[in-house]
Short mmCIF file of C-alpha atoms in Angstrom, two decimals:
data_model
loop_
_atom_site.label_atom_id
_atom_site.label_comp_id
_atom_site.label_asym_id
_atom_site.label_seq_id
_atom_site.Cartn_x
_atom_site.Cartn_y
_atom_site.Cartn_z
CA UNK H 1 -17.07 -9.16 -16.32
CA UNK H 2 -16.24 -6.34 -18.70
CA UNK H 3 -18.48 -4.09 -16.65
CA UNK H 4 -16.30 -4.72 -13.64
CA UNK H 5 -13.00 -4.62 -15.40
CA UNK H 6 -11.75 -1.86 -13.14
CA UNK H 7 -12.89 -3.62 -10.00
CA UNK H 8 -11.98 -7.31 -10.11
CA UNK H 9 -13.93 -9.44 -7.67
CA UNK H 10 -11.72 -9.69 -4.71
CA UNK H 11 -11.79 -12.61 -2.30
CA UNK H 12 -9.72 -10.78 0.28
CA UNK H 13 -11.97 -7.91 1.19
CA UNK H 14 -13.21 -7.99 4.75
CA UNK H 15 -16.49 -6.56 5.87
CA UNK H 16 -16.42 -3.07 7.27
CA UNK H 17 -16.04 -2.75 11.00
CA UNK H 18 -19.02 -1.74 13.10
CA UNK H 19 -19.66 1.83 14.12
CA UNK H 20 -18.85 1.33 17.81
CA UNK H 21 -15.41 0.06 16.93
CA UNK H 22 -14.88 2.92 14.50
CA UNK H 23 -15.85 5.44 17.17
CA UNK H 24 -13.37 3.98 19.65
CA UNK H 25 -10.54 4.09 17.11
CA UNK H 26 -11.50 7.59 16.03
CA UNK H 27 -11.29 8.83 19.63
CA UNK H 28 -7.94 7.15 20.13
CA UNK H 29 -6.50 8.79 17.04
CA UNK H 30 -8.02 12.18 17.90
CA UNK H 31 -6.34 11.99 21.29
CA UNK H 32 -2.91 11.51 19.69
CA UNK H 33 -3.53 14.27 17.16
CA UNK H 34 -4.66 16.72 19.84
CA UNK H 35 -1.61 15.92 21.96
CA UNK H 36 0.78 16.50 19.05
CA UNK H 37 -0.95 19.76 18.10
CA UNK H 38 -1.04 21.01 21.71
CA UNK H 39 2.65 20.34 22.09
CA UNK H 40 3.35 22.15 18.82
CA UNK H 41 4.89 19.08 17.18
CA UNK H 42 2.53 19.15 14.18
CA UNK H 43 -0.11 21.48 12.82
CA UNK H 44 -3.48 20.47 11.47
CA UNK H 45 -2.61 22.14 8.16
CA UNK H 46 0.59 20.12 7.72
CA UNK H 47 -1.33 16.93 8.45
CA UNK H 48 -4.11 17.79 5.99
CA UNK H 49 -1.51 18.55 3.35
CA UNK H 50 0.36 15.29 3.71
CA UNK H 51 -2.86 13.25 3.60
CA UNK H 52 -3.91 15.14 0.48
CA UNK H 53 -0.60 14.39 -1.23
CA UNK H 54 -0.95 10.67 -0.59
CA UNK H 55 -4.59 10.63 -1.62
CA UNK H 56 -4.29 12.57 -4.82
CA UNK H 57 -0.71 12.98 -6.08
CA UNK H 58 0.86 9.66 -5.24
CA UNK H 59 -0.76 6.63 -6.75
CA UNK H 60 -0.65 3.85 -9.32
CA UNK H 61 -0.86 6.37 -12.15
CA UNK H 62 2.82 7.07 -11.48
CA UNK H 63 3.69 3.42 -11.89
CA UNK H 64 1.67 3.14 -15.08
CA UNK H 65 3.79 5.93 -16.59
CA UNK H 66 6.91 3.96 -15.72
CA UNK H 67 5.50 0.82 -17.37
CA UNK H 68 4.35 2.72 -20.47
CA UNK H 69 7.78 4.27 -20.91
CA UNK H 70 9.46 0.90 -20.52
CA UNK H 71 7.20 -0.56 -23.21
CA UNK H 72 7.79 2.34 -25.57
CA UNK H 73 11.50 2.83 -25.01
CA UNK H 74 13.80 -0.22 -24.95
CA UNK H 75 16.73 1.78 -23.52
CA UNK H 76 14.58 2.96 -20.65
CA UNK H 77 13.44 -0.60 -20.01
CA UNK H 78 17.04 -1.73 -19.71
CA UNK H 79 17.82 1.11 -17.29
CA UNK H 80 14.71 0.17 -15.31
CA UNK H 81 15.82 -3.45 -15.06
CA UNK H 82 19.36 -2.48 -14.10
CA UNK H 83 18.64 0.23 -11.52
CA UNK H 84 14.93 0.71 -10.98
CA UNK H 85 15.21 3.33 -8.22
CA UNK H 86 17.25 5.56 -10.53
CA UNK H 87 15.15 4.95 -13.64
CA UNK H 88 11.93 5.66 -11.73
CA UNK H 89 13.45 8.85 -10.32
CA UNK H 90 14.09 9.98 -13.92
CA UNK H 91 10.31 10.42 -14.16
CA UNK H 92 10.27 12.35 -10.90
CA UNK H 93 8.97 9.60 -8.64
CA UNK H 94 10.90 8.97 -5.44
CA UNK H 95 10.50 9.21 -1.70
CA UNK H 96 9.43 7.24 1.34
CA UNK H 97 9.12 3.49 0.57
CA UNK H 98 10.54 4.11 -2.89
CA UNK H 99 14.14 3.31 -2.01
CA UNK H 100 15.77 0.09 -3.23
CA UNK H 101 13.27 -0.57 -6.02
CA UNK H 102 13.55 -3.66 -8.17
CA UNK H 103 11.41 -4.15 -11.28
CA UNK H 104 10.70 -7.72 -12.38
CA UNK H 105 9.56 -8.29 -15.94
CA UNK H 106 6.78 -10.65 -16.96
CA UNK H 107 7.50 -12.76 -20.04
CA UNK H 108 5.59 -15.57 -21.76
CA UNK H 109 7.53 -18.04 -19.59
CA UNK H 110 7.61 -16.18 -16.25
CA UNK H 111 4.85 -14.42 -14.32
CA UNK H 112 5.87 -12.34 -11.30
CA UNK H 113 3.79 -11.41 -8.29
CA UNK H 114 4.68 -9.25 -5.29
CA UNK H 115 3.88 -9.60 -1.59
CA UNK H 116 5.26 -8.50 1.75
CA UNK H 117 4.88 -11.44 4.10
CA UNK H 118 6.09 -9.72 7.27
CA UNK H 119 4.27 -6.43 7.14
CA UNK H 120 3.08 -4.53 4.13
CA UNK H 121 6.08 -2.97 2.42
CA UNK H 122 4.87 -1.48 -0.81
CA UNK H 123 6.39 0.96 -3.30
CA UNK H 124 4.40 4.07 -2.40
CA UNK H 125 5.90 6.52 -4.94
CA UNK H 126 4.87 4.36 -7.91
CA UNK H 127 1.82 2.48 -6.66
CA UNK H 128 0.44 4.74 -3.95
CA UNK H 129 -0.75 3.16 -0.73
CA UNK H 130 -1.45 -0.58 -0.67
CA UNK H 131 -4.97 -1.91 -1.17
CA UNK H 132 -6.64 -3.48 1.86
CA UNK H 133 -6.27 -7.08 0.73
CA UNK H 134 -2.50 -6.64 0.23
CA UNK H 135 -2.21 -5.89 3.94
CA UNK H 136 -4.32 -8.80 5.16
CA UNK H 137 -2.95 -12.10 6.45
CA UNK H 138 -4.69 -14.35 3.87
CA UNK H 139 -2.99 -12.76 0.87
CA UNK H 140 0.33 -12.32 2.65
CA UNK H 141 0.70 -15.98 3.45
CA UNK H 142 -1.31 -17.81 0.80
CA UNK H 143 0.28 -16.15 -2.24
CA UNK H 144 3.58 -17.72 -1.19
CA UNK H 145 2.14 -21.19 -0.60
CA UNK H 146 -0.27 -21.49 -3.52
CA UNK H 147 0.26 -18.55 -5.90
CA UNK H 148 -1.48 -20.15 -8.86
CA UNK H 149 -4.61 -20.80 -6.82
CA UNK H 150 -4.67 -17.30 -5.32
CA UNK H 151 -4.19 -15.70 -8.74
CA UNK H 152 -7.13 -17.76 -9.99
CA UNK H 153 -9.25 -16.31 -7.21
CA UNK H 154 -8.33 -12.87 -8.53
CA UNK H 155 -9.58 -14.01 -11.93
CA UNK H 156 -6.08 -14.40 -13.31
CA UNK H 157 -5.34 -17.73 -14.94
CA UNK H 158 -1.67 -18.31 -15.60
CA UNK H 159 -0.93 -21.06 -18.14
CA UNK H 160 0.51 -24.13 -16.44
CA UNK H 161 3.65 -23.89 -18.56
CA UNK H 162 4.37 -20.43 -17.18
CA UNK H 163 6.49 -20.30 -14.06
CA UNK H 164 5.16 -18.11 -11.24
CA UNK H 165 7.74 -16.25 -9.18
CA UNK H 166 6.69 -14.67 -5.89
CA UNK H 167 8.80 -11.74 -4.69
CA UNK H 168 8.75 -10.94 -0.99
CA UNK H 169 9.36 -7.26 -0.27
CA UNK H 170 10.28 -7.88 3.35
CA UNK H 171 14.00 -7.41 3.00
CA UNK H 172 14.51 -3.71 2.33
CA UNK H 173 13.67 -4.17 -1.34
CA UNK H 174 10.41 -3.03 -2.92
CA UNK H 175 9.36 -4.87 -6.03
CA UNK H 176 7.18 -3.77 -8.89
CA UNK H 177 6.05 -5.96 -11.77
CA UNK H 178 6.54 -4.88 -15.36
CA UNK H 179 3.53 -6.51 -17.02
CA UNK H 180 3.63 -7.88 -20.56
CA UNK H 181 2.48 -5.44 -23.18
CA UNK H 182 -0.76 -6.79 -24.65
CA UNK H 183 -0.79 -7.44 -28.40
CA UNK H 184 -3.62 -5.01 -28.99
CA UNK H 185 -1.48 -2.25 -27.51
CA UNK H 186 1.54 -2.65 -29.77
CA UNK H 187 0.95 0.54 -31.73
CA UNK H 188 -0.26 2.78 -28.95
CA UNK H 189 1.45 6.00 -27.89
CA UNK H 190 3.12 6.18 -24.49
CA UNK H 191 0.23 8.25 -23.21
CA UNK H 192 -2.33 5.70 -24.38
CA UNK H 193 -0.24 2.85 -22.98
CA UNK H 194 -0.19 4.43 -19.52
CA UNK H 195 -3.99 4.33 -19.48
CA UNK H 196 -4.23 0.57 -19.88
CA UNK H 197 -1.81 -0.27 -17.06
CA UNK H 198 -3.60 -1.18 -13.84
CA UNK H 199 -2.31 -1.18 -10.31
CA UNK H 200 -3.07 -4.87 -9.90
CA UNK H 201 -1.00 -5.69 -12.98
CA UNK H 202 1.98 -3.97 -11.35
CA UNK H 203 1.48 -6.05 -8.19
CA UNK H 204 1.17 -9.09 -10.44
CA UNK H 205 -2.30 -10.31 -9.48
CA UNK H 206 -3.65 -9.33 -12.89
CA UNK H 207 -2.48 -9.69 -16.48
CA UNK H 208 -3.35 -7.19 -19.19
CA UNK V 1 -24.85 -0.53 -10.54
CA UNK V 2 -21.12 -0.63 -10.89
CA UNK V 3 -19.10 -1.29 -7.78
CA UNK V 4 -17.18 1.95 -8.05
CA UNK V 5 -20.41 3.89 -8.41
CA UNK V 6 -21.70 2.26 -5.26
CA UNK V 7 -18.54 3.31 -3.47
CA UNK V 8 -18.85 6.78 -4.92
CA UNK V 9 -22.36 7.04 -3.52
CA UNK V 10 -21.37 6.03 -0.02
CA UNK V 11 -21.92 9.04 2.19
CA UNK V 12 -19.27 8.37 4.80
CA UNK V 13 -16.43 8.15 2.35
CA UNK V 14 -14.79 11.33 1.19
CA UNK V 15 -12.18 10.03 -1.18
CA UNK V 16 -12.87 8.79 -4.70
CA UNK V 17 -11.95 5.20 -5.39
CA UNK V 18 -8.75 4.34 -7.18
CA UNK V 19 -8.80 2.72 -10.58
CA UNK V 20 -9.40 -0.72 -9.11
CA UNK V 21 -12.48 0.44 -7.25
CA UNK V 22 -10.87 0.24 -3.83
CA UNK V 23 -10.29 3.06 -1.45
CA UNK V 24 -6.94 4.13 -0.12
CA UNK V 25 -8.47 4.82 3.29
CA UNK V 26 -11.69 3.36 4.60
CA UNK V 27 -12.22 5.62 7.57
CA UNK V 28 -11.17 9.11 8.46
CA UNK V 29 -9.12 7.96 11.46
CA UNK V 30 -6.96 5.88 9.08
CA UNK V 31 -6.07 9.03 7.17
CA UNK V 32 -5.20 10.93 10.35
CA UNK V 33 -2.96 8.21 11.81
CA UNK V 34 -1.26 7.73 8.45
CA UNK V 35 -0.64 11.47 8.13
CA UNK V 36 0.77 11.77 11.63
CA UNK V 37 3.17 8.87 11.23
CA UNK V 38 4.52 10.05 7.87
CA UNK V 39 4.79 13.67 9.03
CA UNK V 40 6.60 12.80 12.26
CA UNK V 41 8.99 10.59 10.32
CA UNK V 42 9.64 13.36 7.80
CA UNK V 43 10.32 15.75 10.65
CA UNK V 44 12.98 13.31 11.88
CA UNK V 45 11.26 12.10 15.05
CA UNK V 46 11.95 8.46 14.21
CA UNK V 47 13.52 6.33 11.49
CA UNK V 48 11.25 4.47 9.13
CA UNK V 49 12.97 1.22 10.02
CA UNK V 50 12.10 1.75 13.67
CA UNK V 51 8.45 2.05 12.69
CA UNK V 52 8.62 -0.90 10.30
CA UNK V 53 10.23 -3.21 12.84
CA UNK V 54 7.52 -2.40 15.38
CA UNK V 55 4.90 -3.04 12.72
CA UNK V 56 6.35 -6.46 11.90
CA UNK V 57 6.36 -7.31 15.60
CA UNK V 58 2.74 -6.18 16.10
CA UNK V 59 1.56 -8.22 13.14
CA UNK V 60 3.45 -11.26 14.37
CA UNK V 61 1.99 -10.92 17.87
CA UNK V 62 -1.55 -10.54 16.55
CA UNK V 63 -1.38 -14.20 15.54
CA UNK V 64 -3.74 -13.73 12.63
CA UNK V 65 -3.31 -16.40 9.96
CA UNK V 66 -5.28 -17.40 6.86
CA UNK V 67 -6.70 -20.33 8.83
CA UNK V 68 -7.63 -18.02 11.65
CA UNK V 69 -8.75 -14.74 10.13
CA UNK V 70 -10.14 -12.32 12.67
CA UNK V 71 -12.92 -10.49 10.91
CA UNK V 72 -13.69 -8.36 13.93
CA UNK V 73 -10.25 -6.82 13.83
CA UNK V 74 -9.92 -3.50 12.08
CA UNK V 75 -6.54 -4.57 10.81
CA UNK V 76 -3.56 -2.80 9.38
CA UNK V 77 -3.95 0.82 10.42
CA UNK V 78 -4.83 -0.16 13.97
CA UNK V 79 -1.27 -1.46 14.18
CA UNK V 80 -0.19 2.02 13.15
CA UNK V 81 -2.07 3.52 16.12
CA UNK V 82 -0.45 1.08 18.55
CA UNK V 83 2.94 1.74 16.99
CA UNK V 84 2.70 5.49 17.25
CA UNK V 85 1.38 5.31 20.82
CA UNK V 86 4.38 3.16 21.74
CA UNK V 87 6.86 5.46 20.06
CA UNK V 88 5.36 8.55 21.71
CA UNK V 89 5.29 6.87 25.14
CA UNK V 90 8.90 5.88 24.77
CA UNK V 91 9.85 9.43 23.81
CA UNK V 92 7.94 10.80 26.80
CA UNK V 93 9.82 8.36 29.02
CA UNK V 94 13.16 9.40 27.56
CA UNK V 95 12.39 13.08 27.99
CA UNK V 96 11.32 12.49 31.58
CA UNK V 97 14.50 10.57 32.38
CA UNK V 98 16.59 13.29 30.76
CA UNK V 99 14.95 16.02 32.78
CA UNK V 100 15.32 14.15 36.10
CA UNK V 101 18.95 13.47 35.30
CA UNK V 102 19.59 17.08 34.25
#
């Protein structure tokens, strides 16, 4: 298990699609791209740039900095709980899908987990783009019906005395979970703390 | 071999896995459609809500449920293709109507 700590076994991964299907989709997308370039609406360079930003600059490492700061700085944590969008912007993270942020804090008595049942709303500026399983129907509907069971399938056992709250991002609001700071991390620096925060812990399917 | 190393060694994947060992995009076409949608939105061609509402509708119409998972379906980003095609067709229609009126 420790060997796979960074890659929890995931029951919601589908098999990859076959190459014929991929080719068809590739052609369809190429057709749109060519049309937009021919008409001068976009350039290939602008497209490459935006993809690069989302692949490399925007990701869960941003969110882990937010969590680390909240753990290290009680005032910041309060600001984060009061107005998350503003507190997150203090660290320079904002933009598309980062509006109307709400941060929910895990405690010994409450565990929070996030989903978007209708589509796949997800706080891009802090968590990057959603993982595949987050976008699939099984997670989207089952986490609401039987959260404890689904979390177990992710390898996360929540004590029966702990209440599980499921937050649905459908209504304009994007949620992020503030995980509990593990005991072993009590004396770490903010920089060290940021390294132990995982994306899945900020979605709420993992505890640290 | 670790899962992330396996992913790293896959030849058809350009991007390194994220911390959790999963990829942001699985195929190149997913990157391109994602880039186009975000860029066109940033350029003001449509509101994000317009895109999101269409997405919700597409997902609802697909009828996929946990009891009835469709493994053959490429999933999420294919909805993005359909969405963008619809938005572009609608714009083409509007432009055509405008020019015939004018």
